[in-house]
mmCIF file with all atom_site columns, C-alpha atoms in Angstrom:
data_model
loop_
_atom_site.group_PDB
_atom_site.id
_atom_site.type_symbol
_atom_site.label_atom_id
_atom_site.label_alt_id
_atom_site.label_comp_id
_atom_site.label_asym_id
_atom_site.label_entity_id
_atom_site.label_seq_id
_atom_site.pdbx_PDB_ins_code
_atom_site.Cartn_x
_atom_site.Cartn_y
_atom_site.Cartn_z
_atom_site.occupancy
_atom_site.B_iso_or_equiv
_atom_site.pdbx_formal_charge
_atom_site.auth_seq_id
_atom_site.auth_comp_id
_atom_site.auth_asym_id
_atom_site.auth_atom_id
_atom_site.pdbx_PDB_model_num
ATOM 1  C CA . UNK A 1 1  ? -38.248 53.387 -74.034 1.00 0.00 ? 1  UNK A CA 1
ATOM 2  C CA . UNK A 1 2  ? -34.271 53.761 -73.504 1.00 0.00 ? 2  UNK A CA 1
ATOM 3  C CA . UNK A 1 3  ? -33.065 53.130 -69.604 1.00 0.00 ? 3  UNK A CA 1
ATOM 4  C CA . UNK A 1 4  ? -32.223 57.431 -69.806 1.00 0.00 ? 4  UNK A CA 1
ATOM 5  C CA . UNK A 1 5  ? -35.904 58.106 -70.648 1.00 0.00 ? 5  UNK A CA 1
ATOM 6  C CA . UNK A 1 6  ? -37.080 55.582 -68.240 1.00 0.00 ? 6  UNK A CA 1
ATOM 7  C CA . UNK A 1 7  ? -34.963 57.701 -65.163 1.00 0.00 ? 7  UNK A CA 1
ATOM 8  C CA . UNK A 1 8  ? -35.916 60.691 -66.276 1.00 0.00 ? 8  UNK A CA 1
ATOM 9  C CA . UNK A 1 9  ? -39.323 59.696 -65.998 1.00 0.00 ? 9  UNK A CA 1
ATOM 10 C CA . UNK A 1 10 ? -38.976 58.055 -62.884 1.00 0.00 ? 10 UNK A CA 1
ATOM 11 C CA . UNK A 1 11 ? -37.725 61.840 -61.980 1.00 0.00 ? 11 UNK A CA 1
ATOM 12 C CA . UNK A 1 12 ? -40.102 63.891 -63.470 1.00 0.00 ? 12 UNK A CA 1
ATOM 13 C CA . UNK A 1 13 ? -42.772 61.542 -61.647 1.00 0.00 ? 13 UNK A CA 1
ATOM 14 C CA . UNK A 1 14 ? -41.350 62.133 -58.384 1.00 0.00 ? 14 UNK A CA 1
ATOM 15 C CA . UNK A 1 15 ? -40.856 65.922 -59.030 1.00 0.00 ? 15 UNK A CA 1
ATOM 16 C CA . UNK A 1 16 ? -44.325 66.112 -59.914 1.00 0.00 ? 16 UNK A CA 1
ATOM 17 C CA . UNK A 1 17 ? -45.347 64.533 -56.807 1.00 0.00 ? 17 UNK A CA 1
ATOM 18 C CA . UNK A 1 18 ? -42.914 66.042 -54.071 1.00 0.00 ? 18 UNK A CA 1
ATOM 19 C CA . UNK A 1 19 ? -41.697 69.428 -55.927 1.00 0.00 ? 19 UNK A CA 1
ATOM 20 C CA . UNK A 1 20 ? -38.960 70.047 -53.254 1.00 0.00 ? 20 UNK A CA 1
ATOM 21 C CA . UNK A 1 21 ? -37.814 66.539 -53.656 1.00 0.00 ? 21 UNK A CA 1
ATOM 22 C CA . UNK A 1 22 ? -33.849 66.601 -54.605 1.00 0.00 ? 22 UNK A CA 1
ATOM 23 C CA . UNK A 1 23 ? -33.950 63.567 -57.002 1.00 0.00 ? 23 UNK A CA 1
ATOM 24 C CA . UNK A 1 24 ? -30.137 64.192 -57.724 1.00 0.00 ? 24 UNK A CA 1
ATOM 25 C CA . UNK A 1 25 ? -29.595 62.715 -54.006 1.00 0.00 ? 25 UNK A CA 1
ATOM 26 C CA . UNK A 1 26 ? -30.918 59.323 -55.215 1.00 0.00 ? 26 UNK A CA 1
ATOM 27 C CA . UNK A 1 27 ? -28.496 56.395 -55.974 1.00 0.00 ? 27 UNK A CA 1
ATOM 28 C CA . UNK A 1 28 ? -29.734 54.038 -58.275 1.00 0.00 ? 28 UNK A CA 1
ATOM 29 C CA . UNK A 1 29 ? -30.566 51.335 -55.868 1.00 0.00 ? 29 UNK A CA 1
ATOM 30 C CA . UNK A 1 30 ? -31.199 54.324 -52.468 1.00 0.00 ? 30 UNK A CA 1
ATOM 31 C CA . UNK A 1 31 ? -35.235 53.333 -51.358 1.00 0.00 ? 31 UNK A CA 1
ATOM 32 C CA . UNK A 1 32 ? -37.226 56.476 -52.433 1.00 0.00 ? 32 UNK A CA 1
ATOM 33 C CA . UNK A 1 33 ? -39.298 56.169 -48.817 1.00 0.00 ? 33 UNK A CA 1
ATOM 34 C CA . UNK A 1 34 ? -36.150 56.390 -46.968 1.00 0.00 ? 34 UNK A CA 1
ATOM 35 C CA . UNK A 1 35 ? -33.708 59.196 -48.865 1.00 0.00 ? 35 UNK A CA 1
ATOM 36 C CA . UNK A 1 36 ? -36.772 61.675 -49.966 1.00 0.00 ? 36 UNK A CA 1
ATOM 37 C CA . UNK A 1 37 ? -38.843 60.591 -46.784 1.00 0.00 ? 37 UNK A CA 1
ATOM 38 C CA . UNK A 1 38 ? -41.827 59.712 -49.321 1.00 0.00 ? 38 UNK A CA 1
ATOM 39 C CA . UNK A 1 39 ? -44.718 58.002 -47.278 1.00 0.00 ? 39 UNK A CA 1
ATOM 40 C CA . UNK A 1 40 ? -47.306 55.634 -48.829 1.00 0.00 ? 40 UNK A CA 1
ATOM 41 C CA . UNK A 1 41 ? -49.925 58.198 -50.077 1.00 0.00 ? 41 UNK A CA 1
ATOM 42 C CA . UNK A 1 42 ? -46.932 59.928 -51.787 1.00 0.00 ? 42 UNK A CA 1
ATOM 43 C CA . UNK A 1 43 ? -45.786 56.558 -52.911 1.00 0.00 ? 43 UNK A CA 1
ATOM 44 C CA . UNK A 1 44 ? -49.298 55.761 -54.541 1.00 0.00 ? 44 UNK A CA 1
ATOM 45 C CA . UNK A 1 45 ? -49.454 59.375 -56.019 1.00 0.00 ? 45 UNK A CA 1
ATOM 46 C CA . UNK A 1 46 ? -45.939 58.730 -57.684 1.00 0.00 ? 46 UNK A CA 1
ATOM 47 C CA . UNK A 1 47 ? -46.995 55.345 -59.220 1.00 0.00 ? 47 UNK A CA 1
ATOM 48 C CA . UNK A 1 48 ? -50.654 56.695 -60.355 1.00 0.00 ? 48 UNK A CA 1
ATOM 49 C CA . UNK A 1 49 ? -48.174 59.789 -62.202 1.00 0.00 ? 49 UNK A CA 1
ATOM 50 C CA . UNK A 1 50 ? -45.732 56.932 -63.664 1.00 0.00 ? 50 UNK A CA 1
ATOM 51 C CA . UNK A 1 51 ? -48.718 55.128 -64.543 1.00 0.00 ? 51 UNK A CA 1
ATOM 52 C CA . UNK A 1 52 ? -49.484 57.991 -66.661 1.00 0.00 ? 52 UNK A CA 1
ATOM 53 C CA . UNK A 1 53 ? -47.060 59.094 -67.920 1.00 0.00 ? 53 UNK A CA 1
ATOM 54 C CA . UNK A 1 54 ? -45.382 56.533 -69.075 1.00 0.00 ? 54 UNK A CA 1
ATOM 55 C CA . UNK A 1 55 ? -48.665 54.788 -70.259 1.00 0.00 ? 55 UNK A CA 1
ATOM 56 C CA . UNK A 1 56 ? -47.897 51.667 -68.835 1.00 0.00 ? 56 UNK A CA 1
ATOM 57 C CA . UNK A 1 57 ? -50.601 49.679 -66.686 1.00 0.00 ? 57 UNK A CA 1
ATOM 58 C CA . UNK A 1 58 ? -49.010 49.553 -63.089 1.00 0.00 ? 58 UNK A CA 1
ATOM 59 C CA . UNK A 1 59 ? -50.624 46.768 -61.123 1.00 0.00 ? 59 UNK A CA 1
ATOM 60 C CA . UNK A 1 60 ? -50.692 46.516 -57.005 1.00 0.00 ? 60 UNK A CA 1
ATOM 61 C CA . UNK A 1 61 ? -47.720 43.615 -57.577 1.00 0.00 ? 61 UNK A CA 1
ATOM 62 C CA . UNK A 1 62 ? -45.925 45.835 -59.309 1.00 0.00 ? 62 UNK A CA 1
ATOM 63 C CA . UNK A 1 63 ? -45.025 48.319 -56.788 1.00 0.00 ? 63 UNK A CA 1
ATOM 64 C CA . UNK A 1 64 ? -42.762 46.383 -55.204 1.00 0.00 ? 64 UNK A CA 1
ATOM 65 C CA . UNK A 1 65 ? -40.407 47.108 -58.152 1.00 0.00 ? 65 UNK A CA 1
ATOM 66 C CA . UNK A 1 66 ? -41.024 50.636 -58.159 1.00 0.00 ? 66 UNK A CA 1
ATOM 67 C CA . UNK A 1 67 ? -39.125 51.337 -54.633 1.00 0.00 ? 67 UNK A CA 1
ATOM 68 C CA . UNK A 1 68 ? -35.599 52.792 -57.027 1.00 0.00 ? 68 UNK A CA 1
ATOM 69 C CA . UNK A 1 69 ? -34.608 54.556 -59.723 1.00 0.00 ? 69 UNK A CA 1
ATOM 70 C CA . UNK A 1 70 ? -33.082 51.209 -61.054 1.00 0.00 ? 70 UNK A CA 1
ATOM 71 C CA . UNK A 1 71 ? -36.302 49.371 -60.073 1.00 0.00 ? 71 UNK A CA 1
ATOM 72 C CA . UNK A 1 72 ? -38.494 51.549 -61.588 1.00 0.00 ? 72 UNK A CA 1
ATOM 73 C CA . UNK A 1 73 ? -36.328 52.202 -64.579 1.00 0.00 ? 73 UNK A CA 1
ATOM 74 C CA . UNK A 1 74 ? -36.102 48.120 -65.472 1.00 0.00 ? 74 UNK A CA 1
ATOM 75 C CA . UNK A 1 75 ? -39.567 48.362 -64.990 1.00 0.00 ? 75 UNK A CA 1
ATOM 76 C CA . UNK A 1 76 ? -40.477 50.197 -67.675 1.00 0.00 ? 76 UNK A CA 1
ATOM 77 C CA . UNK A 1 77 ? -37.785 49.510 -70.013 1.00 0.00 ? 77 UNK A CA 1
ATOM 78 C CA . UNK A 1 78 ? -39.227 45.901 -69.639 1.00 0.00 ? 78 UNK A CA 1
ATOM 79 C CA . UNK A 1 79 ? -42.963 46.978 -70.091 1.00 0.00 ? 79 UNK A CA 1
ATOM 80 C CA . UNK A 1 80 ? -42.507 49.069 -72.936 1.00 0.00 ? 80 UNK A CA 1
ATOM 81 C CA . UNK A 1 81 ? -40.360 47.098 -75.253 1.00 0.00 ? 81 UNK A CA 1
#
């Protein structure tokens, strides 16, 4: 997986889990929790949906990586190559 399909997944996952969510607000390294006001259940719902999607195996140590769009996009550019 390229870094583009990584954030666009990212996206999609976050779409999927807050439909009014205006990903195109997010900077690369803006905390999802703060800019889209995402609280932990919706955090936990997002990584399940990465999870996935992507079909990479997310573990609870993880999620401290999956907080950005940069974050989450090294993430699985690193898992899936």
């Amino acid at each position: 997986m390229n870094r583009t399909d990584a954030l666009d997944m990212v996206k999609g996952s976050i779409s999927t889990v807050i439909p009014d969510a205006d990903v195109t607000v997010l900077g690369p390294d803006d905390a999802f929790r703060d800019v889209l006001e995402m609280d932990s259940l919706d955090f936990l719902s997002f990584v399940e949906v990465l999870s996935e999607r992507s079909g990479v195996r997310i573990d609870d140590e993880d999620t401290t990586r999956l907080t950005t769009l940069a974050g989450s996009a090294d993430f699985l550019v690193a898992r899936t190559q």
